Amino acid sequence: MFVVPNWFIGYDALTEAIFAVVTLLVSLLAFKIFKLTKSNNSKLLGFGFLFIAFSYAILAIFNAGNCFNLHESFCEITKWDPVMWYYVQLYIHLILYLLGLVTLVYMTFKTKSPKLYSLLILISALPFMFSLNFPHVYFVLSSVLLAYIFAFYLGNFFKNPNLHTALIMVAFTFLFIADLTYIFTMKSAMSYVIYHFIELVAYILILFNLVTIIKK
Amino acid sequence: MRKRNRLEIIYDILKAISNKNGTIKPTHILYKSNLSHKMMNEYLKELMDSGFIIENNTSSGKTYSITPQGFEYLNKYKMIIEFTDSFGLN
Protein backbone atom coordinates (compact mmCIF):
# COMPACT_ATOMS: atom_id res chain seq x y z
CA MET A 1 0.00 0.00 0.00
CA PHE A 2 2.75 2.47 0.97
CA VAL A 3 5.85 3.32 -1.02
CA VAL A 4 8.54 3.80 1.64
CA PRO A 5 12.01 5.26 0.94
CA ASN A 6 14.72 2.89 2.27
CA TRP A 7 16.38 5.56 4.40
CA PHE A 8 13.07 6.26 6.19
CA ILE A 9 12.50 2.65 7.34
CA GLY A 10 12.70 2.70 11.13
CA TYR A 11 12.02 6.43 11.38
CA ASP A 12 8.41 5.74 10.38
CA ALA A 13 8.02 3.30 13.29
CA LEU A 14 9.59 5.87 15.63
CA THR A 15 7.21 8.68 14.59
CA GLU A 16 4.21 6.32 14.81
CA ALA A 17 5.29 5.34 18.33
CA ILE A 18 5.37 9.06 19.21
CA PHE A 19 1.83 9.47 17.76
CA ALA A 20 0.67 6.48 19.83
CA VAL A 21 2.13 7.93 23.05
CA VAL A 22 0.68 11.44 22.48
CA THR A 23 -2.81 10.13 21.62
CA LEU A 24 -2.67 7.76 24.61
CA LEU A 25 -1.81 10.72 26.89
CA VAL A 26 -4.79 12.69 25.54
CA SER A 27 -6.99 9.65 26.12
CA LEU A 28 -5.78 9.14 29.71
CA LEU A 29 -6.27 12.81 30.57
CA ALA A 30 -9.76 12.75 29.01
CA PHE A 31 -10.68 9.75 31.18
CA LYS A 32 -9.29 11.55 34.24
CA ILE A 33 -11.47 14.58 33.41
CA PHE A 34 -14.42 12.22 32.90
CA LYS A 35 -13.82 10.77 36.37
CA LEU A 36 -14.01 14.27 37.86
CA THR A 37 -16.81 15.77 35.76
CA LYS A 38 -18.85 12.74 34.55
CA SER A 39 -19.04 14.54 31.21
CA ASN A 40 -20.06 12.20 28.40
CA ASN A 41 -17.99 14.19 25.88
CA SER A 42 -14.81 13.60 27.91
CA LYS A 43 -15.50 9.87 27.83
CA LEU A 44 -16.04 9.96 24.06
CA LEU A 45 -12.85 11.97 23.54
CA GLY A 46 -11.02 9.41 25.69
CA PHE A 47 -12.29 6.48 23.65
CA GLY A 48 -11.70 8.29 20.33
CA PHE A 49 -8.06 8.96 21.13
CA LEU A 50 -7.64 5.50 22.67
CA PHE A 51 -8.70 3.85 19.38
CA ILE A 52 -6.26 6.11 17.51
CA ALA A 53 -3.47 5.32 20.01
CA PHE A 54 -3.98 1.57 19.49
CA SER A 55 -4.06 2.01 15.71
CA TYR A 56 -0.71 3.83 15.75
CA ALA A 57 0.77 1.34 18.22
CA ILE A 58 -0.08 -1.53 15.85
CA LEU A 59 1.44 0.34 12.92
CA ALA A 60 4.57 1.20 14.92
CA ILE A 61 5.04 -2.43 16.00
CA PHE A 62 4.53 -3.66 12.45
CA ASN A 63 6.97 -1.13 10.95
CA ALA A 64 9.54 -1.80 13.70
CA GLY A 65 9.28 -5.51 12.86
CA ASN A 66 9.80 -4.62 9.20
CA CYS A 67 12.93 -2.69 10.15
CA PHE A 68 14.50 -5.71 11.90
CA ASN A 69 13.16 -8.31 9.41
CA LEU A 70 11.10 -9.95 12.14
CA HIS A 71 8.11 -10.57 9.85
CA GLU A 72 9.94 -13.10 7.70
CA SER A 73 11.03 -15.09 10.76
CA PHE A 74 7.53 -14.85 12.23
CA CYS A 75 5.89 -16.05 9.01
CA GLU A 76 8.41 -18.90 8.69
CA ILE A 77 7.66 -20.11 12.21
CA THR A 78 3.87 -19.73 11.99
CA LYS A 79 3.64 -20.73 8.27
CA TRP A 80 1.53 -17.63 7.65
CA ASP A 81 1.43 -16.01 4.25
CA PRO A 82 3.50 -12.75 4.61
CA VAL A 83 1.11 -10.80 2.34
CA MET A 84 -1.88 -12.00 4.35
CA TRP A 85 -0.06 -11.08 7.59
CA TYR A 86 0.65 -7.58 6.22
CA TYR A 87 -2.98 -7.00 5.25
CA VAL A 88 -4.34 -8.27 8.59
CA GLN A 89 -2.24 -5.73 10.50
CA LEU A 90 -2.99 -2.98 8.02
CA TYR A 91 -6.75 -3.59 8.26
CA ILE A 92 -6.64 -3.56 12.08
CA HIS A 93 -4.75 -0.24 11.98
CA LEU A 94 -7.14 1.36 9.47
CA ILE A 95 -10.29 0.13 11.23
CA LEU A 96 -9.10 1.35 14.65
CA TYR A 97 -8.08 4.74 13.22
CA LEU A 98 -11.43 5.22 11.50
CA LEU A 99 -13.27 4.09 14.64
CA GLY A 100 -11.32 6.76 16.54
CA LEU A 101 -12.24 9.46 14.04
CA VAL A 102 -15.90 8.39 13.96
CA THR A 103 -15.99 8.59 17.77
CA LEU A 104 -14.50 12.11 17.66
CA VAL A 105 -17.00 13.19 14.98
CA TYR A 106 -19.84 11.76 17.08
CA MET A 107 -18.48 13.72 20.07
CA THR A 108 -18.71 16.97 18.09
CA PHE A 109 -22.48 16.43 17.66
CA LYS A 110 -22.82 16.69 21.48
CA THR A 111 -25.74 14.34 21.58
CA LYS A 112 -26.37 11.02 23.30
CA SER A 113 -27.70 8.76 20.56
CA PRO A 114 -26.37 5.20 20.19
CA LYS A 115 -28.36 4.95 16.93
CA LEU A 116 -26.47 7.88 15.41
CA TYR A 117 -23.14 6.45 16.58
CA SER A 118 -23.86 3.02 15.11
CA LEU A 119 -25.03 4.64 11.86
CA LEU A 120 -21.76 6.58 11.58
CA ILE A 121 -19.77 3.39 12.15
CA LEU A 122 -21.84 1.48 9.59
CA ILE A 123 -21.50 4.22 6.94
CA SER A 124 -17.73 4.30 7.51
CA ALA A 125 -17.46 0.52 7.30
CA LEU A 126 -19.54 0.02 4.11
CA PRO A 127 -17.13 1.42 1.50
CA PHE A 128 -14.39 -0.49 3.28
CA MET A 129 -16.13 -3.80 2.78
CA PHE A 130 -17.13 -3.30 -0.82
CA SER A 131 -14.23 -1.36 -2.30
CA LEU A 132 -11.37 -3.08 -4.06
CA ASN A 133 -9.22 0.03 -3.71
CA PHE A 134 -9.43 0.29 0.07
CA PRO A 135 -6.29 2.44 0.69
CA HIS A 136 -7.75 5.26 -1.37
CA VAL A 137 -11.19 4.81 0.19
CA TYR A 138 -9.60 4.88 3.63
CA PHE A 139 -7.80 8.19 2.99
CA VAL A 140 -10.87 9.78 1.38
CA LEU A 141 -13.04 8.65 4.30
CA SER A 142 -10.57 9.77 6.98
CA SER A 143 -10.19 13.13 5.17
CA VAL A 144 -13.96 13.69 5.25
CA LEU A 145 -14.08 12.81 8.97
CA LEU A 146 -11.04 15.01 9.69
CA ALA A 147 -12.67 17.87 7.74
CA TYR A 148 -15.67 17.64 10.11
CA ILE A 149 -13.44 17.59 13.17
CA PHE A 150 -11.35 20.48 11.80
CA ALA A 151 -14.52 22.55 11.17
CA PHE A 152 -15.63 21.83 14.75
CA TYR A 153 -12.31 23.00 16.21
CA LEU A 154 -12.28 26.05 13.96
CA GLY A 155 -15.70 26.98 15.38
CA ASN A 156 -14.44 26.20 18.89
CA PHE A 157 -11.50 28.57 18.36
CA PHE A 158 -13.71 31.44 17.14
CA LYS A 159 -16.10 30.85 20.05
CA ASN A 160 -13.30 30.84 22.61
CA PRO A 161 -10.06 32.27 21.14
CA ASN A 162 -7.03 31.39 23.28
CA LEU A 163 -3.72 29.52 23.03
CA HIS A 164 -5.21 26.09 23.83
CA THR A 165 -8.07 26.24 21.32
CA ALA A 166 -5.66 27.64 18.70
CA LEU A 167 -3.19 24.76 19.21
CA ILE A 168 -5.87 22.09 18.80
CA MET A 169 -7.39 23.86 15.79
CA VAL A 170 -3.99 24.11 14.05
CA ALA A 171 -3.14 20.49 14.97
CA PHE A 172 -6.31 19.17 13.32
CA THR A 173 -5.65 21.43 10.31
CA PHE A 174 -2.28 19.68 9.90
CA LEU A 175 -3.84 16.22 10.31
CA PHE A 176 -6.40 17.11 7.63
CA ILE A 177 -3.69 18.46 5.30
CA ALA A 178 -1.57 15.34 5.87
CA ASP A 179 -4.41 13.11 4.70
CA LEU A 180 -5.15 15.30 1.67
CA THR A 181 -1.48 15.36 0.70
CA TYR A 182 -1.36 11.58 0.80
CA ILE A 183 -4.48 11.11 -1.35
CA PHE A 184 -2.96 13.08 -4.21
CA THR A 185 0.57 11.75 -3.98
CA MET A 186 0.07 8.16 -2.83
CA LYS A 187 2.44 6.57 -5.31
CA SER A 188 5.32 8.85 -4.42
CA ALA A 189 7.83 7.62 -1.82
CA MET A 190 8.46 11.18 -0.65
CA SER A 191 4.78 11.69 0.19
CA TYR A 192 5.06 8.96 2.84
CA VAL A 193 7.80 11.02 4.52
CA ILE A 194 5.89 14.32 4.16
CA TYR A 195 2.74 12.65 5.53
CA HIS A 196 4.63 11.49 8.63
CA PHE A 197 6.33 14.87 9.05
CA ILE A 198 3.06 16.85 8.90
CA GLU A 199 1.42 14.43 11.35
CA LEU A 200 4.44 14.78 13.65
CA VAL A 201 4.00 18.56 13.71
CA ALA A 202 0.29 18.08 14.54
CA TYR A 203 0.96 15.69 17.43
CA ILE A 204 3.75 17.89 18.80
CA LEU A 205 1.21 20.75 18.96
CA ILE A 206 -1.27 18.50 20.79
CA LEU A 207 1.49 17.40 23.18
CA PHE A 208 2.51 21.02 23.77
CA ASN A 209 -1.11 21.84 24.60
CA LEU A 210 -1.25 18.97 27.10
CA VAL A 211 2.02 20.04 28.75
CA THR A 212 0.84 23.65 29.16
CA ILE A 213 -2.42 22.43 30.72
CA ILE A 214 -0.81 19.94 33.13
CA LYS A 215 2.09 22.22 34.16
CA LYS A 216 -0.17 24.95 35.60
CA MET B 1 -23.81 38.70 31.62
CA ARG B 2 -22.39 35.38 30.35
CA LYS B 3 -24.32 32.24 31.27
CA ARG B 4 -22.31 29.86 33.46
CA ASN B 5 -21.79 26.32 32.22
CA ARG B 6 -22.30 23.15 34.28
CA LEU B 7 -18.64 22.87 35.33
CA GLU B 8 -18.56 26.49 36.55
CA ILE B 9 -21.74 26.02 38.61
CA ILE B 10 -20.28 22.89 40.22
CA TYR B 11 -17.11 24.87 41.00
CA ASP B 12 -19.15 27.72 42.56
CA ILE B 13 -21.09 25.32 44.81
CA LEU B 14 -17.97 23.42 45.92
CA LYS B 15 -16.07 26.68 46.48
CA ALA B 16 -18.94 28.01 48.61
CA ILE B 17 -18.82 24.87 50.78
CA SER B 18 -15.02 24.97 50.98
CA ASN B 19 -15.04 28.64 52.06
CA LYS B 20 -17.33 27.77 54.96
CA ASN B 21 -14.79 25.34 56.45
CA GLY B 22 -16.11 22.42 54.41
CA THR B 23 -19.69 22.35 55.72
CA ILE B 24 -22.59 24.57 54.73
CA LYS B 25 -26.38 24.91 55.06
CA PRO B 26 -28.50 24.66 51.89
CA THR B 27 -29.70 28.27 52.26
CA HIS B 28 -26.09 29.46 52.03
CA ILE B 29 -25.54 27.34 48.91
CA LEU B 30 -28.66 28.88 47.38
CA TYR B 31 -27.36 32.37 48.12
CA LYS B 32 -23.76 31.75 47.02
CA SER B 33 -24.48 29.68 43.91
CA ASN B 34 -27.10 32.08 42.53
CA LEU B 35 -29.41 29.26 41.38
CA SER B 36 -33.13 28.60 41.65
CA HIS B 37 -34.20 26.20 44.41
CA LYS B 38 -35.07 23.50 41.86
CA MET B 39 -31.77 23.84 40.01
CA MET B 40 -29.81 23.83 43.26
CA ASN B 41 -31.45 20.56 44.35
CA GLU B 42 -30.63 18.99 40.98
CA TYR B 43 -26.98 20.03 41.29
CA LEU B 44 -26.76 18.86 44.92
CA LYS B 45 -28.11 15.44 43.91
CA GLU B 46 -25.59 15.26 41.06
CA LEU B 47 -22.74 16.26 43.38
CA MET B 48 -23.77 13.64 45.94
CA ASP B 49 -24.06 10.96 43.24
CA SER B 50 -20.57 11.90 42.01
CA GLY B 51 -19.20 11.70 45.56
CA PHE B 52 -18.17 15.39 45.70
CA ILE B 53 -20.35 16.21 48.71
CA ILE B 54 -22.22 14.36 51.45
CA GLU B 55 -25.48 15.25 53.16
CA ASN B 56 -25.57 15.46 56.98
CA ASN B 57 -28.84 15.40 58.92
CA THR B 58 -28.23 17.16 62.24
CA SER B 59 -30.54 18.38 64.98
CA SER B 60 -30.22 21.94 63.64
CA GLY B 61 -31.17 20.85 60.12
CA LYS B 62 -29.58 19.62 56.91
CA THR B 63 -25.97 20.50 55.99
CA TYR B 64 -23.63 19.56 53.16
CA SER B 65 -19.93 18.72 53.50
CA ILE B 66 -17.29 18.62 50.79
CA THR B 67 -15.44 15.28 50.34
CA PRO B 68 -11.76 14.72 49.37
CA GLN B 69 -13.01 14.10 45.81
CA GLY B 70 -14.73 17.49 45.89
CA PHE B 71 -11.48 19.13 47.01
CA GLU B 72 -9.69 17.35 44.15
CA TYR B 73 -12.19 18.90 41.72
CA LEU B 74 -11.45 22.36 43.14
CA ASN B 75 -7.67 21.81 42.94
CA LYS B 76 -7.84 20.57 39.35
CA TYR B 77 -10.51 23.00 38.19
CA LYS B 78 -8.14 25.13 36.10
CA MET B 79 -6.80 22.03 34.35
CA ILE B 80 -10.35 20.73 33.77
CA ILE B 81 -11.48 24.03 32.24
CA GLU B 82 -8.43 24.39 29.98
CA PHE B 83 -8.70 20.78 28.79
CA THR B 84 -12.46 20.93 28.16
CA ASP B 85 -12.11 24.33 26.45
CA SER B 86 -9.25 23.27 24.18
CA PHE B 87 -10.99 20.05 23.07
CA GLY B 88 -14.42 21.70 22.81
CA LEU B 89 -16.03 19.47 25.42
CA ASN B 90 -18.32 22.12 26.98
GROMACS .gro file of N, CA, C and O in nm, chain A residues 27-84:
model
  232
   27SER      N    1  -0.594   1.057   2.570
   27SER     CA    2  -0.699   0.965   2.612
   27SER      C    3  -0.702   0.952   2.764
   27SER      O    4  -0.808   0.961   2.827
   28LEU      N    5  -0.584   0.933   2.825
   28LEU     CA    6  -0.578   0.914   2.971
   28LEU      C    7  -0.626   1.039   3.045
   28LEU      O    8  -0.699   1.030   3.143
   29LEU      N    9  -0.584   1.156   2.993
   29LEU     CA   10  -0.627   1.281   3.057
   29LEU      C   11  -0.779   1.300   3.041
   29LEU      O   12  -0.846   1.347   3.134
   30ALA      N   13  -0.831   1.263   2.924
   30ALA     CA   14  -0.976   1.275   2.901
   30ALA      C   15  -1.052   1.185   2.998
   30ALA      O   16  -1.155   1.226   3.053
   31PHE      N   17  -1.001   1.064   3.023
   31PHE     CA   18  -1.068   0.975   3.118
   31PHE      C   19  -1.058   1.029   3.261
   31PHE      O   20  -1.149   1.011   3.341
   32LYS      N   21  -0.945   1.094   3.291
   32LYS     CA   22  -0.929   1.155   3.424
   32LYS      C   23  -1.032   1.268   3.442
   32LYS      O   24  -1.094   1.280   3.548
   33ILE      N   25  -1.049   1.349   3.336
   33ILE     CA   26  -1.147   1.458   3.341
   33ILE      C   27  -1.288   1.399   3.353
   33ILE      O   28  -1.372   1.450   3.425
   34PHE      N   29  -1.311   1.287   3.282
   34PHE     CA   30  -1.442   1.222   3.290
   34PHE      C   31  -1.471   1.177   3.433
   34PHE      O   32  -1.582   1.192   3.484
   35LYS      N   33  -1.366   1.124   3.499
   35LYS     CA   34  -1.382   1.077   3.637
   35LYS      C   35  -1.424   1.193   3.729
   35LYS      O   36  -1.503   1.175   3.821
   36LEU      N   37  -1.371   1.311   3.701
   36LEU     CA   38  -1.401   1.427   3.786
   36LEU      C   39  -1.532   1.497   3.748
   36LEU      O   40  -1.600   1.550   3.835
   37THR      N   41  -1.565   1.497   3.620
   37THR     CA   42  -1.681   1.577   3.576
   37THR      C   43  -1.801   1.494   3.533
   37THR      O   44  -1.910   1.548   3.520
   38LYS      N   45  -1.779   1.364   3.507
   38LYS     CA   46  -1.885   1.274   3.455
   38LYS      C   47  -1.942   1.326   3.323
   38LYS      O   48  -2.057   1.299   3.288
   39SER      N   49  -1.859   1.400   3.250
   39SER     CA   50  -1.904   1.454   3.121
   39SER      C   51  -1.891   1.346   3.013
   39SER      O   52  -1.784   1.288   2.993
   40ASN      N   53  -2.003   1.323   2.943
   40ASN     CA   54  -2.006   1.220   2.840
   40ASN      C   55  -1.907   1.251   2.727
   40ASN      O   56  -1.844   1.161   2.670
   41ASN      N   57  -1.891   1.381   2.697
   41ASN     CA   58  -1.799   1.419   2.588
   41ASN      C   59  -1.654   1.386   2.622
   41ASN      O   60  -1.577   1.349   2.533
   42SER      N   61  -1.618   1.396   2.749
   42SER     CA   62  -1.481   1.360   2.791
   42SER      C   63  -1.458   1.211   2.768
   42SER      O   64  -1.351   1.170   2.724
   43LYS      N   65  -1.561   1.132   2.801
   43LYS     CA   66  -1.550   0.987   2.783
   43LYS      C   67  -1.533   0.954   2.634
   43LYS      O   68  -1.449   0.872   2.597
   44LEU      N   69  -1.613   1.022   2.550
   44LEU     CA   70  -1.604   0.996   2.406
   44LEU      C   71  -1.467   1.037   2.351
   44LEU      O   72  -1.409   0.966   2.269
   45LEU      N   73  -1.417   1.153   2.398
   45LEU     CA   74  -1.285   1.197   2.354
   45LEU      C   75  -1.180   1.094   2.395
   45LEU      O   76  -1.089   1.060   2.318
   46GLY      N   77  -1.195   1.043   2.518
   46GLY     CA   78  -1.102   0.941   2.569
   46GLY      C   79  -1.102   0.817   2.482
   46GLY      O   80  -0.996   0.767   2.442
   47PHE      N   81  -1.221   0.768   2.449
   47PHE     CA   82  -1.229   0.648   2.365
   47PHE      C   83  -1.179   0.675   2.222
   47PHE      O   84  -1.111   0.591   2.164
   48GLY      N   85  -1.215   0.793   2.169
   48GLY     CA   86  -1.170   0.829   2.033
   48GLY      C   87  -1.019   0.825   2.022
   48GLY      O   88  -0.962   0.761   1.933
   49PHE      N   89  -0.953   0.892   2.116
   49PHE     CA   90  -0.806   0.896   2.113
   49PHE      C   91  -0.745   0.762   2.151
   49PHE      O   92  -0.635   0.729   2.106
   50LEU      N   93  -0.816   0.683   2.231
   50LEU     CA   94  -0.764   0.550   2.267
   50LEU      C   95  -0.761   0.459   2.143
   50LEU      O   96  -0.662   0.388   2.120
   51PHE      N   97  -0.867   0.464   2.063
   51PHE     CA   98  -0.870   0.385   1.938
   51PHE      C   99  -0.754   0.428   1.847
   51PHE      O  100  -0.685   0.344   1.788
   52ILE      N  101  -0.733   0.560   1.837
   52ILE     CA  102  -0.626   0.611   1.751
   52ILE      C  103  -0.489   0.570   1.806
   52ILE      O  104  -0.400   0.530   1.729
   53ALA      N  105  -0.474   0.573   1.938
   53ALA     CA  106  -0.347   0.532   2.001
   53ALA      C  107  -0.317   0.386   1.968
   53ALA      O  108  -0.204   0.351   1.930
   54PHE      N  109  -0.418   0.299   1.980
   54PHE     CA  110  -0.398   0.157   1.949
   54PHE      C  111  -0.364   0.137   1.801
   54PHE      O  112  -0.280   0.055   1.766
   55SER      N  113  -0.431   0.216   1.716
   55SER     CA  114  -0.406   0.201   1.571
   55SER      C  115  -0.262   0.238   1.538
   55SER      O  116  -0.196   0.169   1.459
   56TYR      N  117  -0.211   0.344   1.599
   56TYR     CA  118  -0.071   0.383   1.575
   56TYR      C  119   0.026   0.284   1.638
   56TYR      O  120   0.133   0.257   1.582
   57ALA      N  121  -0.011   0.231   1.755
   57ALA     CA  122   0.077   0.134   1.822
   57ALA      C  123   0.095   0.011   1.733
   57ALA      O  124   0.207  -0.040   1.718
   58ILE      N  125  -0.015  -0.036   1.673
   58ILE     CA  126  -0.008  -0.153   1.585
   58ILE      C  127   0.082  -0.124   1.465
   58ILE      O  128   0.167  -0.205   1.426
   59LEU      N  129   0.063  -0.005   1.407
   59LEU     CA  130   0.144   0.034   1.292
   59LEU      C  131   0.292   0.045   1.329
   59LEU      O  132   0.380   0.000   1.254
   60ALA      N  133   0.318   0.103   1.446
   60ALA     CA  134   0.457   0.120   1.492
   60ALA      C  135   0.523  -0.016   1.513
   60ALA      O  136   0.638  -0.037   1.471
   61ILE      N  137   0.449  -0.108   1.576
   61ILE     CA  138   0.504  -0.243   1.600
   61ILE      C  139   0.531  -0.313   1.468
   61ILE      O  140   0.638  -0.373   1.449
   62PHE      N  141   0.437  -0.300   1.376
   62PHE     CA  142   0.453  -0.366   1.245
   62PHE      C  143   0.575  -0.308   1.171
   62PHE      O  144   0.657  -0.383   1.120
   63ASN      N  145   0.585  -0.175   1.168
   63ASN     CA  146   0.697  -0.113   1.095
   63ASN      C  147   0.832  -0.136   1.164
   63ASN      O  148   0.934  -0.146   1.098
   64ALA      N  149   0.830  -0.147   1.297
   64ALA     CA  150   0.954  -0.180   1.370
   64ALA      C  151   0.997  -0.322   1.335
   64ALA      O  152   1.116  -0.349   1.315
   65GLY      N  153   0.899  -0.412   1.326
   65GLY     CA  154   0.928  -0.551   1.286
   65GLY      C  155   0.985  -0.557   1.145
   65GLY      O  156   1.076  -0.635   1.116
   66ASN      N  157   0.932  -0.471   1.060
   66ASN     CA  158   0.980  -0.462   0.920
   66ASN      C  159   1.126  -0.418   0.917
   66ASN      O  160   1.207  -0.466   0.838
   67CYS      N  161   1.158  -0.326   1.007
   67CYS     CA  162   1.293  -0.269   1.015
   67CYS      C  163   1.395  -0.377   1.053
   67CYS      O  164   1.506  -0.379   1.001
   68PHE      N  165   1.356  -0.467   1.144
   68PHE     CA  166   1.450  -0.571   1.190
   68PHE      C  167   1.426  -0.707   1.123
   68PHE      O  168   1.474  -0.809   1.172
   69ASN      N  169   1.348  -0.708   1.015
   69ASN     CA  170   1.316  -0.831   0.941
   69ASN      C  171   1.253  -0.939   1.029
   69ASN      O  172   1.277  -1.059   1.009
   70LEU      N  173   1.173  -0.898   1.124
   70LEU     CA  174   1.110  -0.995   1.214
   70LEU      C  175   0.992  -1.066   1.149
   70LEU      O  176   0.958  -1.178   1.187
   71HIS      N  177   0.931  -0.998   1.049
   71HIS     CA  178   0.811  -1.057   0.985
   71HIS      C  179   0.843  -1.187   0.914
   71HIS      O  180   0.766  -1.282   0.921
   72GLU      N  181   0.957  -1.188   0.844
   72GLU     CA  182   0.994  -1.310   0.770
   72GLU      C  183   1.011  -1.427   0.866
   72GLU      O  184   0.960  -1.537   0.841
   73SER      N  185   1.082  -1.402   0.976
   73SER     CA  186   1.103  -1.509   1.076
   73SER      C  187   0.969  -1.553   1.135
   73SER      O  188   0.944  -1.673   1.151
   74PHE      N  189   0.884  -1.455   1.163
   74PHE     CA  190   0.753  -1.485   1.223
   74PHE      C  191   0.669  -1.571   1.128
   74PHE      O  192   0.609  -1.671   1.169
   75CYS      N  193   0.669  -1.532   1.000
   75CYS     CA  194   0.589  -1.605   0.901
   75CYS      C  195   0.648  -1.746   0.875
   75CYS      O  196   0.573  -1.840   0.847
   76GLU      N  197   0.777  -1.758   0.886
   76GLU     CA  198   0.841  -1.890   0.869
   76GLU      C  199   0.801  -1.984   0.982
   76GLU      O  200   0.767  -2.100   0.960
   77ILE      N  201   0.800  -1.930   1.103
   77ILE     CA  202   0.766  -2.011   1.221
   77ILE      C  203   0.617  -2.049   1.219
   77ILE      O  204   0.581  -2.165   1.240
   78THR      N  205   0.532  -1.949   1.192
   78THR     CA  206   0.387  -1.973   1.199
   78THR      C  207   0.329  -2.027   1.069
   78THR      O  208   0.212  -2.066   1.066
   79LYS      N  209   0.409  -2.028   0.961
   79LYS     CA  210   0.364  -2.073   0.827
   79LYS      C  211   0.252  -1.984   0.772
   79LYS      O  212   0.168  -2.028   0.697
   80TRP      N  213   0.252  -1.858   0.816
   80TRP     CA  214   0.153  -1.763   0.765
   80TRP      C  215   0.203  -1.703   0.635
   80TRP      O  216   0.324  -1.688   0.617
   81ASP      N  217   0.108  -1.670   0.549
   81ASP     CA  218   0.143  -1.601   0.425
   81ASP      C  219   0.183  -1.456   0.461
   81ASP      O  220   0.104  -1.384   0.522
   82PRO      N  221   0.305  -1.411   0.424
   82PRO     CA  222   0.350  -1.275   0.461
   82PRO      C  223   0.257  -1.165   0.410
   82PRO      O  224   0.236  -1.065   0.480
   83VAL      N  225   0.201  -1.184   0.290
   83VAL     CA  226   0.111  -1.080   0.234
   83VAL      C  227  -0.017  -1.073   0.318
   83VAL      O  228  -0.066  -0.965   0.352
   84MET      N  229  -0.066  -1.192   0.353
   84MET     CA  230  -0.188  -1.200   0.435
   84MET      C  231  -0.163  -1.134   0.571
   84MET      O  232  -0.245  -1.056   0.619
   0.00000   0.00000   0.00000
